[in-house]
Short mmCIF file of C-alpha atoms and ligand atoms in Angstrom, two decimals:
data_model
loop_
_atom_site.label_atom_id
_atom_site.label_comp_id
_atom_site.label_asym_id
_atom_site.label_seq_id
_atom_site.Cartn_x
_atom_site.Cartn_y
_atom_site.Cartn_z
CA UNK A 1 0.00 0.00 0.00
CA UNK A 2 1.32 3.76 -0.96
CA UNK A 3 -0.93 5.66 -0.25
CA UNK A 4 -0.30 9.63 -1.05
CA UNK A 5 -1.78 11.86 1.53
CA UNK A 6 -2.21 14.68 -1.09
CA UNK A 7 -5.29 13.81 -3.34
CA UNK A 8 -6.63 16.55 -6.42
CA UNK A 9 -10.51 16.05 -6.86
CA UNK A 10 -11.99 17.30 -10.31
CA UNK A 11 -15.75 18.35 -9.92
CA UNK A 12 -17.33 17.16 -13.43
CA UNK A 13 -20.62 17.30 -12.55
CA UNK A 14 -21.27 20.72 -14.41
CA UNK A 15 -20.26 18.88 -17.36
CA UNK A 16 -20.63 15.74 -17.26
CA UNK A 17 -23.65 15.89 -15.25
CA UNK A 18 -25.43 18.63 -16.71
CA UNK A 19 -25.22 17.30 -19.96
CA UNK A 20 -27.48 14.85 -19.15
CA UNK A 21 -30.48 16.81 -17.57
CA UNK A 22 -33.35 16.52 -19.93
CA UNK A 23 -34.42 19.90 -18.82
CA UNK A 24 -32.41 23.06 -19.48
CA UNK A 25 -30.68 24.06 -16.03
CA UNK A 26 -30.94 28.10 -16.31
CA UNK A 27 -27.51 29.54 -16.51
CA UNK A 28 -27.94 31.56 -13.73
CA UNK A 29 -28.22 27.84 -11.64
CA UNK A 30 -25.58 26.36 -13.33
CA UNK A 31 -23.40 29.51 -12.25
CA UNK A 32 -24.58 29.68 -8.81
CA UNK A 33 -24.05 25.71 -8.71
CA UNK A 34 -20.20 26.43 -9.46
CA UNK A 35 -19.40 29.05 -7.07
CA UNK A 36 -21.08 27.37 -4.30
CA UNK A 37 -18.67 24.24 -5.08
CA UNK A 38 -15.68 26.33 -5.41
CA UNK A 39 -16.49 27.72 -1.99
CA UNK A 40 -16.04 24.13 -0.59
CA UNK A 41 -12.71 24.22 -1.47
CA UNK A 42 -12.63 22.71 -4.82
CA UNK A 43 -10.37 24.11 -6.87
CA UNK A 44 -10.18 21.52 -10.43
CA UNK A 45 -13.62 21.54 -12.27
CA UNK A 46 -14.75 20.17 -15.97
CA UNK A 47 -16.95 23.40 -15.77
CA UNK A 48 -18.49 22.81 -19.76
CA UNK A 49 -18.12 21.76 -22.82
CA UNK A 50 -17.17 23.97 -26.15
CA UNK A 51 -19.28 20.80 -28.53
CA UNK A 52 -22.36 21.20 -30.76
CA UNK A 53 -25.29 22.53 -29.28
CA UNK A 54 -27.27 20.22 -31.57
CA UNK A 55 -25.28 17.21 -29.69
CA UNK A 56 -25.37 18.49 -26.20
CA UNK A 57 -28.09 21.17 -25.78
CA UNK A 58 -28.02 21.66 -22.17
CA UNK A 59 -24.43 22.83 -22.57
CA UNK A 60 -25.12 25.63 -25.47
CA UNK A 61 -24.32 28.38 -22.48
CA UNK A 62 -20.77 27.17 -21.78
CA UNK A 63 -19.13 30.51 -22.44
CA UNK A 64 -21.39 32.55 -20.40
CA UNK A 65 -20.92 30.08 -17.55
CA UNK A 66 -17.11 30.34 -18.22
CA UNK A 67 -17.28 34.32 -18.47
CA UNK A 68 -19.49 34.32 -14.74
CA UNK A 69 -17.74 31.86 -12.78
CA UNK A 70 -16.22 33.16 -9.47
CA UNK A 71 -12.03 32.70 -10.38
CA UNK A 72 -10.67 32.90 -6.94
CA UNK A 73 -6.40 32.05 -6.91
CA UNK A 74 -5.66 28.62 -7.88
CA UNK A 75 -8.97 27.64 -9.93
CA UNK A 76 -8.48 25.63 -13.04
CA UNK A 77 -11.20 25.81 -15.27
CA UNK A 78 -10.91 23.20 -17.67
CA UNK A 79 -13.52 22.31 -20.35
CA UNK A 80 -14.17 19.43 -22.90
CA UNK A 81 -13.11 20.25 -27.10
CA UNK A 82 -14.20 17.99 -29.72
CA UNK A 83 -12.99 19.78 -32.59
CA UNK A 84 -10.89 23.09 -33.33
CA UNK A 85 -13.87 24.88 -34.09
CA UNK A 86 -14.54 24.08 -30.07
CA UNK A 87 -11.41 24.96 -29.19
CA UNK A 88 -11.48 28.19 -31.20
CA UNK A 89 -14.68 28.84 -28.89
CA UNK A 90 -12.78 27.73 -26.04
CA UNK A 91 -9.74 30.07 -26.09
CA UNK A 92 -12.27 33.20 -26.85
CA UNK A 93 -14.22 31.89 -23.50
CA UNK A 94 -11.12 31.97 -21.16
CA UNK A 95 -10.55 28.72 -20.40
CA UNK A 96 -7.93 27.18 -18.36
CA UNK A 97 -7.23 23.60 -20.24
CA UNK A 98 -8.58 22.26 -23.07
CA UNK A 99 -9.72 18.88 -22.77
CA UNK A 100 -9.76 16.66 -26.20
CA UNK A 101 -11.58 13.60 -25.48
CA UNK A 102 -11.75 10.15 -27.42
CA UNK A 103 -13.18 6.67 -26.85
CA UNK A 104 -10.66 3.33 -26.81
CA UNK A 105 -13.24 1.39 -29.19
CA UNK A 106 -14.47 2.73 -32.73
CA UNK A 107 -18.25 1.84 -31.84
CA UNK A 108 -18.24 4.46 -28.97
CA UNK A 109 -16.51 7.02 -30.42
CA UNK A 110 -18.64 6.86 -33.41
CA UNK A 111 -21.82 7.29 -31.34
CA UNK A 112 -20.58 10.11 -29.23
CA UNK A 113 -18.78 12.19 -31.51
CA UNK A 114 -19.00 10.40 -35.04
CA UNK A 115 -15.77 10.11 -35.99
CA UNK A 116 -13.35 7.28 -36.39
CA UNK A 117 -11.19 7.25 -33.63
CA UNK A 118 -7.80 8.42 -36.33
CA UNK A 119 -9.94 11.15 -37.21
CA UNK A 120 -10.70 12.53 -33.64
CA UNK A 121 -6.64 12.06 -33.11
CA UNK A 122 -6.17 14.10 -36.38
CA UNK A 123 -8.52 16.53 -35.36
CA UNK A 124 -6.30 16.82 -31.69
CA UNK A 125 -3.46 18.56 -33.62
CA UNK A 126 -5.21 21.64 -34.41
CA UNK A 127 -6.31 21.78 -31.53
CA UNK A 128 -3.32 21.40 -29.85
CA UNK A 129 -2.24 24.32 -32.24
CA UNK A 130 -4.61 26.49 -31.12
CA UNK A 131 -4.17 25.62 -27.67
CA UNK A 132 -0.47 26.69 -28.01
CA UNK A 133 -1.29 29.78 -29.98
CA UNK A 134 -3.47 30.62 -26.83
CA UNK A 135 -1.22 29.45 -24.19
CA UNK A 136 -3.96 27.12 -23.24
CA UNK A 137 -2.12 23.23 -22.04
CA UNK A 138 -4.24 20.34 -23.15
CA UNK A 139 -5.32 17.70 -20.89
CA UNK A 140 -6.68 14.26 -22.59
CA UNK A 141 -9.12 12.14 -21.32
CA UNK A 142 -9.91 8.86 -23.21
CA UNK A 143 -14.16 7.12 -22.95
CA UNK A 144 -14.39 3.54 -21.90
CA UNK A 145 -10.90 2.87 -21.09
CA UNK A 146 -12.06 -0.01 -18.78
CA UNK A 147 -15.19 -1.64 -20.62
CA UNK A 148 -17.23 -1.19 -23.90
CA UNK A 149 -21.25 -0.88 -23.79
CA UNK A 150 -20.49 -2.03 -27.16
CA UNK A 151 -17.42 -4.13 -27.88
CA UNK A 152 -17.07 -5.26 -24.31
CA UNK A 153 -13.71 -5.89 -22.87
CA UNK A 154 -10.83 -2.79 -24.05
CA UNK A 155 -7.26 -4.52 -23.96
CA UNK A 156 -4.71 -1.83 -22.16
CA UNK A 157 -2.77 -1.72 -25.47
CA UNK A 158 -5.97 -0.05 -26.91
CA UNK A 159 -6.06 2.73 -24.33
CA UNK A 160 -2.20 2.59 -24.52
CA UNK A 161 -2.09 3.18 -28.47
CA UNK A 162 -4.17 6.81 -27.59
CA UNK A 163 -2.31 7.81 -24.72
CA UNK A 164 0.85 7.58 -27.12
CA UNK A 165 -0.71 10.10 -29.36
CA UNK A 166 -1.79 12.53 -26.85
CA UNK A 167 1.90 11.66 -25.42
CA UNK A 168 3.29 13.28 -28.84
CA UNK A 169 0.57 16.22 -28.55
CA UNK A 170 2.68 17.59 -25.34
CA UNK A 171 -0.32 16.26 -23.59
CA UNK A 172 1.11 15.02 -19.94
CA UNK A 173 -1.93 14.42 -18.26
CA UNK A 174 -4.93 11.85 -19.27
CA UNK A 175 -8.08 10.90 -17.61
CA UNK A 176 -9.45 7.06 -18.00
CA UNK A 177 -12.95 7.46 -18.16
CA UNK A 178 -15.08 4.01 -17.01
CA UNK A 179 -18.36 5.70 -18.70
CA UNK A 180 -20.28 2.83 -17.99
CA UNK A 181 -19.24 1.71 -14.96
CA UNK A 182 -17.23 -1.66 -16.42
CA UNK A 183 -14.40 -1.06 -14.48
CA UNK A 184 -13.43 -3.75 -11.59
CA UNK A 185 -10.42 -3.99 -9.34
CA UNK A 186 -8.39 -5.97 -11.41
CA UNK A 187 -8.95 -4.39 -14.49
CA UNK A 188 -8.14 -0.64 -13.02
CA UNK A 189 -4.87 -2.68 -11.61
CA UNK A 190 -3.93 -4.56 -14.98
CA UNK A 191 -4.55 -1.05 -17.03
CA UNK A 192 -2.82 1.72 -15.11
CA UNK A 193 -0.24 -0.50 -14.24
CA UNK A 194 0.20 -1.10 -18.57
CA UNK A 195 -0.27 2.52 -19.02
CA UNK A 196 2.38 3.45 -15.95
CA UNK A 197 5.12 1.27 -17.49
CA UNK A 198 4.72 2.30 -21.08
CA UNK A 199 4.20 5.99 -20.28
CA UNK A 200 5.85 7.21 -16.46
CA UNK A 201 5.95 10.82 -17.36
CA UNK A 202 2.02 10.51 -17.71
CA UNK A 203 0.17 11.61 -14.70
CA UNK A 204 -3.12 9.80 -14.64
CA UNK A 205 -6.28 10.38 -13.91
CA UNK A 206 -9.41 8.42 -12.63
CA UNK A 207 -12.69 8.85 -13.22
CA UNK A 208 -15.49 5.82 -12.24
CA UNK A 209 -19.27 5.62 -12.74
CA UNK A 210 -20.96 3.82 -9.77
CA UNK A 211 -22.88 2.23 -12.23
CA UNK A 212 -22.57 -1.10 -10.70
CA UNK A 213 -22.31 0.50 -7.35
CA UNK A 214 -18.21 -0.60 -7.40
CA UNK A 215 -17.51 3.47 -7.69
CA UNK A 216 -15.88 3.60 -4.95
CA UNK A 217 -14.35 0.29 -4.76
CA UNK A 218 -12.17 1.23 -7.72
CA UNK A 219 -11.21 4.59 -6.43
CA UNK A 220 -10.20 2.73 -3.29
CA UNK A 221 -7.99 0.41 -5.43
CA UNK A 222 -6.63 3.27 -7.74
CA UNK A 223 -5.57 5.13 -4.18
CA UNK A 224 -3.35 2.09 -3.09
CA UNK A 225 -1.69 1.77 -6.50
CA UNK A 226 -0.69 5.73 -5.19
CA UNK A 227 -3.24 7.65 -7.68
CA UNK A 228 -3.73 10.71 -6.61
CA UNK A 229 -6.32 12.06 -9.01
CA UNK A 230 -9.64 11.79 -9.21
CA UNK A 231 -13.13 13.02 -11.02
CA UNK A 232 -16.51 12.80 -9.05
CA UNK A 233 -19.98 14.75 -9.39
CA UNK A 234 -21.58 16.38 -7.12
CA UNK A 235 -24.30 14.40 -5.85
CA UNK A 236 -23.66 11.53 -8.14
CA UNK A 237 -24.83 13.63 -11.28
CA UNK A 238 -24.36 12.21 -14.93
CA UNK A 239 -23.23 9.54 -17.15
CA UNK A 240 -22.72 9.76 -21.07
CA UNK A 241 -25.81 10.45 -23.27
CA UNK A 242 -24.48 8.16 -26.25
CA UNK A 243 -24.03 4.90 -23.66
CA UNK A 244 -26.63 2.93 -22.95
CA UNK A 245 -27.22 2.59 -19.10
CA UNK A 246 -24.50 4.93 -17.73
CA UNK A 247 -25.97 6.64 -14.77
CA UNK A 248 -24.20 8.01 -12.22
CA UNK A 249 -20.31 9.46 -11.56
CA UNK A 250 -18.73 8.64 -8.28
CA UNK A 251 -20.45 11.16 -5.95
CA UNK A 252 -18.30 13.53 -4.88
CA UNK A 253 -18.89 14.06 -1.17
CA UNK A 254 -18.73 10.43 -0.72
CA UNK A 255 -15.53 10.51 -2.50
CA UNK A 256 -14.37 13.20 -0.17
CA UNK A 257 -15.48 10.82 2.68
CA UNK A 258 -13.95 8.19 1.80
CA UNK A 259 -10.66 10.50 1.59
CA UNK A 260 -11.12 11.85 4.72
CA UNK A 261 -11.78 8.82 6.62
CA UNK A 262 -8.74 7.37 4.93
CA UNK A 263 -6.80 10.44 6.69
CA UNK A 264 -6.20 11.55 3.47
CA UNK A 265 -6.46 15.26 2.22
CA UNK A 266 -8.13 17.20 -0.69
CA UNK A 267 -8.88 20.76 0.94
CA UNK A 268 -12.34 20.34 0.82
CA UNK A 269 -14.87 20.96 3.78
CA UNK A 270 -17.67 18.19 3.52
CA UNK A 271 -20.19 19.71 4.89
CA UNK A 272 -20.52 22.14 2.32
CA UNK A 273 -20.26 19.63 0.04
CA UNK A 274 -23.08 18.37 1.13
CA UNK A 275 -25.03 21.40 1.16
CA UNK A 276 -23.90 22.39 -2.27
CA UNK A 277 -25.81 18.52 -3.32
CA UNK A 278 -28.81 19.16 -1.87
CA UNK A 279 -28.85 22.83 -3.33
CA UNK A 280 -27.93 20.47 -6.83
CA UNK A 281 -30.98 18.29 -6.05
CA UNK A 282 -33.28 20.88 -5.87
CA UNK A 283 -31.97 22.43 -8.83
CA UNK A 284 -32.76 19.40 -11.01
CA UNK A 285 -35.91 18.54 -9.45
CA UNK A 286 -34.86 14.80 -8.26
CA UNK A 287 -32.95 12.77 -6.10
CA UNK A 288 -29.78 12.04 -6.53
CA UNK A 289 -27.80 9.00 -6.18
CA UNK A 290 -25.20 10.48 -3.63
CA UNK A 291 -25.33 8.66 -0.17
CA UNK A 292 -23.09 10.76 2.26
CA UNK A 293 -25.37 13.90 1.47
CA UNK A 294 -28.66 11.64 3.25
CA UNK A 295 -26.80 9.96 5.87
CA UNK A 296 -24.33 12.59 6.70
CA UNK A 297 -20.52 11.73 7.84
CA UNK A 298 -20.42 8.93 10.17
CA UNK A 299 -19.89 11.04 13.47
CA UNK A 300 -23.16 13.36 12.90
CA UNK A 301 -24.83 13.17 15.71
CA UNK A 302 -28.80 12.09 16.31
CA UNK A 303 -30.97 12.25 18.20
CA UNK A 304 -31.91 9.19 20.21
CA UNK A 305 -35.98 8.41 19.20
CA UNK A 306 -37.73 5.57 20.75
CA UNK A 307 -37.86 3.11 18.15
CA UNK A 308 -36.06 0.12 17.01
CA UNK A 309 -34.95 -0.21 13.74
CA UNK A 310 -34.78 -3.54 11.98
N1 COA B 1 -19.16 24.04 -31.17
C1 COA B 1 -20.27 24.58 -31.73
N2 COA B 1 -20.80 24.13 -32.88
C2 COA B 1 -20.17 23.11 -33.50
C3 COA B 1 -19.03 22.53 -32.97
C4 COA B 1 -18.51 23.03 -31.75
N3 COA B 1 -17.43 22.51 -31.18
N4 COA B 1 -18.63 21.54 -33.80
C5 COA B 1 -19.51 21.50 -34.80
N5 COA B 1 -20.45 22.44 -34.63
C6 COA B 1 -21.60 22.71 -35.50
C7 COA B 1 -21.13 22.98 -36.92
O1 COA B 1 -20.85 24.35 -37.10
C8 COA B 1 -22.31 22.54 -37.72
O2 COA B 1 -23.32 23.52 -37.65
P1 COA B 1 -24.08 24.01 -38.97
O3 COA B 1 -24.79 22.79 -39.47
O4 COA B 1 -25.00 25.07 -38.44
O5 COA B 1 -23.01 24.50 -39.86
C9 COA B 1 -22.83 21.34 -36.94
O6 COA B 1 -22.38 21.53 -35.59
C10 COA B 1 -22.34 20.00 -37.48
O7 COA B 1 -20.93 20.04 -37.60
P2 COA B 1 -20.04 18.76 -37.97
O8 COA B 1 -18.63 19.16 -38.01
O9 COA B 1 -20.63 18.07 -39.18
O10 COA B 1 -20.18 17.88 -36.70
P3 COA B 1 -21.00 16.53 -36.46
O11 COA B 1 -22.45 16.72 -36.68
O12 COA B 1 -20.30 15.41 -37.12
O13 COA B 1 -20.80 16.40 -34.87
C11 COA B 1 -19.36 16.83 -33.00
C12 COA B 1 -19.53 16.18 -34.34
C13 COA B 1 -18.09 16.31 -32.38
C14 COA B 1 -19.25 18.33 -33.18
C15 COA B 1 -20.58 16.53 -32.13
O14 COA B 1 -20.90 15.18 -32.24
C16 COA B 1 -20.37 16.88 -30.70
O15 COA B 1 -20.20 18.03 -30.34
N6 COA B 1 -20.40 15.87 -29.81
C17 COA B 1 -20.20 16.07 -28.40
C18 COA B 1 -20.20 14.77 -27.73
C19 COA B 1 -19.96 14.92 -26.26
O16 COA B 1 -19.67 15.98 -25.73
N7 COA B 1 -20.14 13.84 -25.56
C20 COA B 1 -20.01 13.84 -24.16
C21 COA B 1 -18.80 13.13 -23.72
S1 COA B 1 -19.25 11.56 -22.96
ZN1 ZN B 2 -18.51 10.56 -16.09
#
């Protein structure tokens, strides 16, 4: 076990949770959303995504949000880019980091962004060009690293052949994405472990659905391998719209429990976490999947009722 005691959370639930609301969240919410998470502490968030408002609708405010976001010192804004005309939209918006995104199997990336996956990684270097042009660094972050709705199992050497080509990009940090919650202990072990041996400059990055309610359970694993990044959602928000059955990213206050109660840090104040879900909740209308924000951390105290409970 190694664990690192200093742990960066990335909030993705404006993104990647948004994104799948089938009403419109006002952009006023969405804004007021942010700034209550970055007074928790959070610093790293996936605020938006610069894509086509015909694919995502819900996200057709993202450079408003950008513009109105609170930037106190040390905030990294980062958003997603499909294409350079989204990163062209990007760098006009302010961003901090670009993020170019791509699935490890052709099926997915053709239903999320319809391109073969050599024509999304030809699209990366303008993007990358623009990025440079702007001074804006470019993160990567490949779809279904650990499991296929489609095509099933994804060797390592798949997600390995992708990181090389972000690798030659400049890119030096790239998110695994388990959109559909495929990912199990031994396959986050067998994969990072392939990626960390083929590419040690890379710092990666983990981000699990709870899908099959193992969320957590892979984070856990990821932390003794001595990860120290991870993406969450407040409240347990999201999932991808283009893959069947993926509800649900890791939740982030009961990521930050987990941390905590590990003795680990991440600079954020659950409580207000917690606050800022139920605030999320009643945004959206419906409950969400978090369980830390209903039960509260383990020491809350209650008060003693005269009943038993079964
Ligand atoms: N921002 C705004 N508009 C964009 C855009 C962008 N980044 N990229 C394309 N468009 C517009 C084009 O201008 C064009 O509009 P027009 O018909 O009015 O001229 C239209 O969208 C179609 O453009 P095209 O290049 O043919 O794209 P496409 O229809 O093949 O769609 C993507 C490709 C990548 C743009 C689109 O699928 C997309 O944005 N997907 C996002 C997927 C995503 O975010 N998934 C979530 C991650 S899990
Ligand atoms: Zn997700």
């Amino acid at each position: 076990m190694s664990l690192s005691s200093k742990i960066t959370i990335v909030e993705v639930g404006p993104r990647d949770g948004f994104q799948m609301e089938r009403e419109f969240i006002p952009t006023e919410t969405k804004i007021e959303i942010i700034n209550k998470l970055i007074q928790t502490g959070l610093r790293n968030f996936e605020v938006t995504s610069f894509v086509s408002p015909m694919a995502i609708p819900q996200l057709r405010d993202a450079a408003e949000v950008v513009a109105r976001v609170n930037r106190v010192p040390g905030l990294c804004l980062a958003a997603l880019v499909p294409n350079p005309k989204g990163a062209e939209n990007a760098a006009k918006a302010g961003i901090d980091e670009m993020v170019v995104f791509v699935s490890a199997t052709e099926s997915h990336n053709k239903s999320n962004v319809n391109r073969k996956i050599a024509e999304s990684l030809k699209g990366f270097e303008s993007v990358a060009e623009i990025g440079a042009k702007a001074g804006i660094p470019l993160h990567g972050a490949v779809a279904v690293a650990f499991g296929c709705p489609f095509e099933g199992n994804v060797a390592p050497e798949q997600v390995g052949n992708i990181v090389e080509r972000m690798r030659a990009l400049g890119i030096t940090g790239v998110t695994l994405g388990d959109t559909t919650g495929m990912a199990t202990p031994p396959t986050v072990r067998q994969t990072t472990r392939y990626l960390k041996d083929r590419f040690p400059e890379i710092e990666l990055a983990l981000h699990f659905h709870n899908t099959r309610g193992i969320g957590l359970v892979n984070v856990y694993e990821a932390l003794q391998l001595g990860y120290q990044r991870f993406e969450s959602s407040i409240g347990g928000l999201g999932g991808c719209p283009f893959a069947p059955g993926a509800t649900g990213n890791v939740a982030t206050e009961d990521l930050v429990y987990l941390i905590k109660e590990l003795g680990l840090d991440c600079g954020v104040d659950l409580e207000k976490l917690i606050d800022s879900a139920k605030l999320v909740e009643q945004a959206i209308g419906r409950t969400l999947p978090g369980q830390v924000m209903k039960a509260g951390p383990r020491l809350r105290p209650y008060p003693r009722q005269n009943h038993t409970a079964a």
